[in-house]
C-alpha cells in the first residue's frame, strides 16, 4: 500500500483552490494543475510496475502492435477520431489480457491522438472574419438561413475551419468532459468510498495511520521541499506573483488523494480489512489536508 498517497485528485484540489483563493495568481493554479497531472501519471506508472503480477507475452505483443499502428496514424496526419477510438478499444483489451493494469491503455492511447492542427489561430481568425462577412453579405432579408445558399456555404466553411483549428485530442477531451465529470467520477467515488465503521471492525489501525500520514505529512513536505530544491538548483523559479507561503498552501492541497488513492488501495489490498482501513486513512487524510490547505492559502493571501 506504499503507493496510495502518490496521486493528487485534480478536481478536488483545484476546486478547493478556486473556493478559498479565487484571486490566486494564475501561476499558482498552473503549478497545482501540473503537479496533479504529473502525480497521476506517476501513479499510473506505479500501477503498471508494482501491481502487475504476471505478463502474458502474446497479449503484450498485440498491444505493442496496436500502439505501432496508432503511432503510424498519428505520423500520417489522420485527424478523425474514430480509428483511434476503435484501435484504442482493442489496445485496452490487449493490455488487460497481458496482465498489466488496463489503466495504462488510456495513457498510451492519449499519447497517440494528434495535438497539431492544419491551421493556426491567426489563420483561423482571418478565415473566420471573411466567412462572417460572407454570411452577412448573403442575408436574404427574411432572417432564415435555409433560404440563403450563400449563408449555408459560409456556415459549412466556418464549421470546417473550426474543426481544422481544433486539435483532435481537444475535441475528444471536450466530448468526454461531461460524462467523466458527472457520471464516471461520481460512480467511481461512490463505489470506492464505502467505509464500514463498526465496533467489531478488525481493520488494522496502522494502515489507516500510515496512509493518513502519507497524505498529511509526506505530500505537503515533499512538494514544498522538491520545489525549493528545484529553485535553489536553478532548474525552476517561482511563478509570477507566487510566494513560498502560497506554494506551501497549494502543496497541502496535493494531499487530497481521493479517487486514485482509493483505486490503488483496492489494487493493493483487495477485499481485506486492510482495504477498509486504507479507505479510512484516505478520507481522513484528504479531509485534513484540504482544511489545512484552505487555512494556509487564506493566511498567505492576507499576508500578501
mmCIF file of C-alpha atoms in Angstrom, residues 5-196:
data_model
loop_
_atom_site.group_PDB
_atom_site.id
_atom_site.type_symbol
_atom_site.label_atom_id
_atom_site.label_comp_id
_atom_site.label_asym_id
_atom_site.label_seq_id
_atom_site.Cartn_x
_atom_site.Cartn_y
_atom_site.Cartn_z
ATOM 1 C CA UNK A 5 -0.591 8.698 -1.322
ATOM 2 C CA UNK A 6 1.103 9.088 -4.724
ATOM 3 C CA UNK A 7 -1.636 10.738 -6.771
ATOM 4 C CA UNK A 8 -3.287 14.125 -6.298
ATOM 5 C CA UNK A 9 -7.003 14.416 -7.039
ATOM 6 C CA UNK A 10 -7.020 17.140 -9.713
ATOM 7 C CA UNK A 11 -10.704 18.047 -9.493
ATOM 8 C CA UNK A 12 -10.840 18.292 -5.698
ATOM 9 C CA UNK A 13 -7.525 20.140 -5.339
ATOM 10 C CA UNK A 14 -8.353 22.765 -7.970
ATOM 11 C CA UNK A 15 -11.884 23.037 -6.601
ATOM 12 C CA UNK A 16 -10.642 23.856 -3.101
ATOM 13 C CA UNK A 17 -8.148 26.361 -4.529
ATOM 14 C CA UNK A 18 -10.920 28.074 -6.505
ATOM 15 C CA UNK A 19 -13.157 28.264 -3.429
ATOM 16 C CA UNK A 20 -10.671 29.525 -0.844
ATOM 17 C CA UNK A 21 -8.393 31.617 -3.084
ATOM 18 C CA UNK A 22 -10.345 32.721 -6.169
ATOM 19 C CA UNK A 23 -7.924 35.610 -6.668
ATOM 20 C CA UNK A 24 -4.814 33.432 -6.503
ATOM 21 C CA UNK A 25 -2.117 34.174 -9.103
ATOM 22 C CA UNK A 26 -2.576 32.219 -12.346
ATOM 23 C CA UNK A 27 0.874 30.729 -11.845
ATOM 24 C CA UNK A 28 -0.276 29.021 -8.648
ATOM 25 C CA UNK A 29 -3.220 27.417 -10.450
ATOM 26 C CA UNK A 30 -0.939 26.241 -13.254
ATOM 27 C CA UNK A 31 1.538 24.861 -10.714
ATOM 28 C CA UNK A 32 -1.129 22.878 -8.859
ATOM 29 C CA UNK A 33 -2.709 21.568 -12.072
ATOM 30 C CA UNK A 34 0.656 20.498 -13.486
ATOM 31 C CA UNK A 35 1.609 18.872 -10.183
ATOM 32 C CA UNK A 36 -1.650 16.921 -10.059
ATOM 33 C CA UNK A 37 -1.286 15.771 -13.679
ATOM 34 C CA UNK A 38 2.285 14.572 -13.168
ATOM 35 C CA UNK A 39 1.269 12.892 -9.886
ATOM 36 C CA UNK A 40 -1.443 10.945 -11.701
ATOM 37 C CA UNK A 41 0.960 9.941 -14.475
ATOM 38 C CA UNK A 42 3.434 8.677 -11.887
ATOM 39 C CA UNK A 43 0.628 6.796 -10.124
ATOM 40 C CA UNK A 44 -0.351 5.096 -13.387
ATOM 41 C CA UNK A 45 3.276 4.072 -13.993
ATOM 42 C CA UNK A 46 3.492 2.739 -10.435
ATOM 43 C CA UNK A 47 0.363 0.681 -11.071
ATOM 44 C CA UNK A 48 1.930 -0.774 -14.205
ATOM 45 C CA UNK A 49 5.207 -1.674 -12.493
ATOM 46 C CA UNK A 50 4.270 -2.536 -8.905
ATOM 47 C CA UNK A 51 0.796 -4.038 -9.289
ATOM 48 C CA UNK A 52 1.395 -6.391 -12.211
ATOM 49 C CA UNK A 53 1.827 -9.989 -11.073
ATOM 50 C CA UNK A 54 2.372 -11.780 -14.414
ATOM 51 C CA UNK A 55 2.721 -10.631 -18.010
ATOM 52 C CA UNK A 56 1.398 -12.683 -20.952
ATOM 53 C CA UNK A 57 3.734 -12.220 -23.908
ATOM 54 C CA UNK A 58 1.188 -12.830 -26.681
ATOM 55 C CA UNK A 59 -1.268 -10.203 -25.458
ATOM 56 C CA UNK A 60 1.618 -7.805 -24.793
ATOM 57 C CA UNK A 61 2.810 -8.267 -28.385
ATOM 58 C CA UNK A 62 -0.689 -7.486 -29.667
ATOM 59 C CA UNK A 63 -0.761 -4.341 -27.532
ATOM 60 C CA UNK A 64 2.625 -3.313 -28.917
ATOM 61 C CA UNK A 65 1.424 -3.874 -32.483
ATOM 62 C CA UNK A 66 -1.675 -1.754 -31.889
ATOM 63 C CA UNK A 67 0.484 1.015 -30.454
ATOM 64 C CA UNK A 68 2.629 0.979 -33.598
ATOM 65 C CA UNK A 69 -0.489 1.293 -35.757
ATOM 66 C CA UNK A 70 -1.776 4.162 -33.614
ATOM 67 C CA UNK A 71 1.568 5.955 -33.842
ATOM 68 C CA UNK A 72 1.566 5.418 -37.605
ATOM 69 C CA UNK A 73 -1.869 7.020 -37.872
ATOM 70 C CA UNK A 74 -0.528 9.988 -35.925
ATOM 71 C CA UNK A 75 2.535 10.349 -38.168
ATOM 72 C CA UNK A 76 0.340 10.015 -41.260
ATOM 73 C CA UNK A 77 -1.719 13.004 -40.122
ATOM 74 C CA UNK A 78 -5.003 11.153 -39.583
ATOM 75 C CA UNK A 79 -7.153 13.616 -37.648
ATOM 76 C CA UNK A 80 -10.520 11.839 -37.486
ATOM 77 C CA UNK A 81 -11.068 10.251 -34.095
ATOM 78 C CA UNK A 82 -12.892 7.003 -34.843
ATOM 79 C CA UNK A 83 -9.794 4.981 -35.967
ATOM 80 C CA UNK A 84 -8.037 5.917 -32.731
ATOM 81 C CA UNK A 85 -11.072 5.006 -30.637
ATOM 82 C CA UNK A 86 -11.601 1.635 -32.365
ATOM 83 C CA UNK A 87 -7.931 0.686 -32.069
ATOM 84 C CA UNK A 88 -7.907 2.106 -28.534
ATOM 85 C CA UNK A 89 -10.650 -0.323 -27.506
ATOM 86 C CA UNK A 90 -8.519 -3.175 -28.849
ATOM 87 C CA UNK A 91 -5.483 -1.775 -27.034
ATOM 88 C CA UNK A 92 -7.423 -1.677 -23.758
ATOM 89 C CA UNK A 93 -8.429 -5.330 -24.167
ATOM 90 C CA UNK A 94 -4.886 -6.420 -25.084
ATOM 91 C CA UNK A 95 -3.340 -4.566 -22.128
ATOM 92 C CA UNK A 96 -5.975 -6.026 -19.817
ATOM 93 C CA UNK A 97 -5.295 -9.551 -21.053
ATOM 94 C CA UNK A 98 -1.495 -9.256 -20.897
ATOM 95 C CA UNK A 99 -1.648 -8.748 -17.112
ATOM 96 C CA UNK A 100 -0.709 -5.053 -16.965
ATOM 97 C CA UNK A 101 -3.440 -2.897 -15.455
ATOM 98 C CA UNK A 102 -5.665 -1.587 -18.230
ATOM 99 C CA UNK A 103 -5.358 1.995 -16.961
ATOM 100 C CA UNK A 104 -2.094 2.126 -18.910
ATOM 101 C CA UNK A 105 -4.011 1.724 -22.167
ATOM 102 C CA UNK A 106 -5.780 5.051 -21.679
ATOM 103 C CA UNK A 107 -2.499 6.890 -21.110
ATOM 104 C CA UNK A 108 -0.863 5.199 -24.108
ATOM 105 C CA UNK A 109 -3.835 5.958 -26.374
ATOM 106 C CA UNK A 110 -3.854 9.625 -25.354
ATOM 107 C CA UNK A 111 -0.191 9.917 -26.357
ATOM 108 C CA UNK A 112 -1.026 8.886 -29.943
ATOM 109 C CA UNK A 113 -4.011 11.173 -30.627
ATOM 110 C CA UNK A 114 -2.851 14.224 -32.636
ATOM 111 C CA UNK A 115 -2.447 17.586 -30.924
ATOM 112 C CA UNK A 116 -1.389 19.524 -34.036
ATOM 113 C CA UNK A 117 -3.745 21.347 -36.417
ATOM 114 C CA UNK A 118 -3.639 22.183 -40.160
ATOM 115 C CA UNK A 119 -4.192 25.886 -39.471
ATOM 116 C CA UNK A 120 -3.144 28.097 -36.563
ATOM 117 C CA UNK A 121 -5.139 30.635 -34.573
ATOM 118 C CA UNK A 122 -4.080 33.606 -36.729
ATOM 119 C CA UNK A 123 -5.092 31.899 -39.962
ATOM 120 C CA UNK A 124 -8.400 30.799 -38.449
ATOM 121 C CA UNK A 125 -9.198 34.324 -37.239
ATOM 122 C CA UNK A 126 -8.560 35.723 -40.725
ATOM 123 C CA UNK A 127 -10.657 32.990 -42.371
ATOM 124 C CA UNK A 128 -13.471 33.327 -39.833
ATOM 125 C CA UNK A 129 -13.727 37.086 -40.324
ATOM 126 C CA UNK A 130 -14.058 36.609 -44.070
ATOM 127 C CA UNK A 131 -16.709 33.917 -43.693
ATOM 128 C CA UNK A 132 -18.727 36.002 -41.229
ATOM 129 C CA UNK A 133 -18.611 38.855 -43.733
ATOM 130 C CA UNK A 134 -19.840 36.467 -46.449
ATOM 131 C CA UNK A 135 -22.600 35.311 -44.103
ATOM 132 C CA UNK A 136 -23.810 38.869 -43.541
ATOM 133 C CA UNK A 137 -23.496 39.804 -47.213
ATOM 134 C CA UNK A 138 -25.643 36.899 -48.428
ATOM 135 C CA UNK A 139 -28.534 37.587 -45.997
ATOM 136 C CA UNK A 140 -31.823 37.404 -47.926
ATOM 137 C CA UNK A 141 -33.735 39.662 -45.575
ATOM 138 C CA UNK A 142 -36.095 37.122 -44.041
ATOM 139 C CA UNK A 143 -33.713 36.068 -41.241
ATOM 140 C CA UNK A 144 -33.784 32.366 -42.253
ATOM 141 C CA UNK A 145 -30.520 30.655 -43.149
ATOM 142 C CA UNK A 146 -32.382 27.929 -45.025
ATOM 143 C CA UNK A 147 -33.401 30.407 -47.739
ATOM 144 C CA UNK A 148 -29.841 31.637 -48.357
ATOM 145 C CA UNK A 149 -27.440 29.233 -50.131
ATOM 146 C CA UNK A 150 -24.637 31.742 -49.566
ATOM 147 C CA UNK A 151 -25.136 31.695 -45.797
ATOM 148 C CA UNK A 152 -25.291 27.914 -45.803
ATOM 149 C CA UNK A 153 -21.961 27.691 -47.634
ATOM 150 C CA UNK A 154 -20.420 30.208 -45.243
ATOM 151 C CA UNK A 155 -21.606 28.183 -42.240
ATOM 152 C CA UNK A 156 -20.248 24.913 -43.670
ATOM 153 C CA UNK A 157 -16.904 26.564 -44.389
ATOM 154 C CA UNK A 158 -16.805 28.067 -40.882
ATOM 155 C CA UNK A 159 -17.552 24.662 -39.357
ATOM 156 C CA UNK A 160 -14.727 23.108 -41.392
ATOM 157 C CA UNK A 161 -12.341 25.872 -40.323
ATOM 158 C CA UNK A 162 -13.332 25.401 -36.661
ATOM 159 C CA UNK A 163 -12.614 21.677 -36.932
ATOM 160 C CA UNK A 164 -9.276 22.368 -38.607
ATOM 161 C CA UNK A 165 -8.063 24.690 -35.839
ATOM 162 C CA UNK A 166 -9.196 22.342 -33.028
ATOM 163 C CA UNK A 167 -6.791 19.514 -32.208
ATOM 164 C CA UNK A 168 -8.396 16.024 -32.208
ATOM 165 C CA UNK A 169 -7.224 15.481 -28.617
ATOM 166 C CA UNK A 170 -9.046 18.645 -27.520
ATOM 167 C CA UNK A 171 -12.225 17.557 -29.329
ATOM 168 C CA UNK A 172 -12.101 14.220 -27.533
ATOM 169 C CA UNK A 173 -11.407 15.867 -24.176
ATOM 170 C CA UNK A 174 -14.353 18.226 -24.667
ATOM 171 C CA UNK A 175 -16.654 15.335 -25.593
ATOM 172 C CA UNK A 176 -15.588 13.279 -22.575
ATOM 173 C CA UNK A 177 -15.677 16.087 -20.017
ATOM 174 C CA UNK A 178 -19.376 15.965 -19.148
ATOM 175 C CA UNK A 179 -19.766 12.157 -18.893
ATOM 176 C CA UNK A 180 -16.485 11.877 -16.986
ATOM 177 C CA UNK A 181 -17.294 14.674 -14.527
ATOM 178 C CA UNK A 182 -20.975 13.939 -13.950
ATOM 179 C CA UNK A 183 -21.227 10.170 -14.467
ATOM 180 C CA UNK A 184 -17.916 8.288 -14.285
ATOM 181 C CA UNK A 185 -16.332 10.199 -11.387
ATOM 182 C CA UNK A 186 -19.400 10.148 -9.093
ATOM 183 C CA UNK A 187 -19.972 6.436 -9.709
ATOM 184 C CA UNK A 188 -16.284 5.735 -9.111
ATOM 185 C CA UNK A 189 -16.243 7.763 -5.901
ATOM 186 C CA UNK A 190 -19.428 6.227 -4.527
ATOM 187 C CA UNK A 191 -18.321 2.703 -5.439
ATOM 188 C CA UNK A 192 -14.931 3.045 -3.773
ATOM 189 C CA UNK A 193 -15.663 5.232 -0.773
ATOM 190 C CA UNK A 194 -17.940 2.913 1.161
ATOM 191 C CA UNK A 195 -16.291 2.657 4.547
ATOM 192 C CA UNK A 196 -17.942 0.350 7.064
#
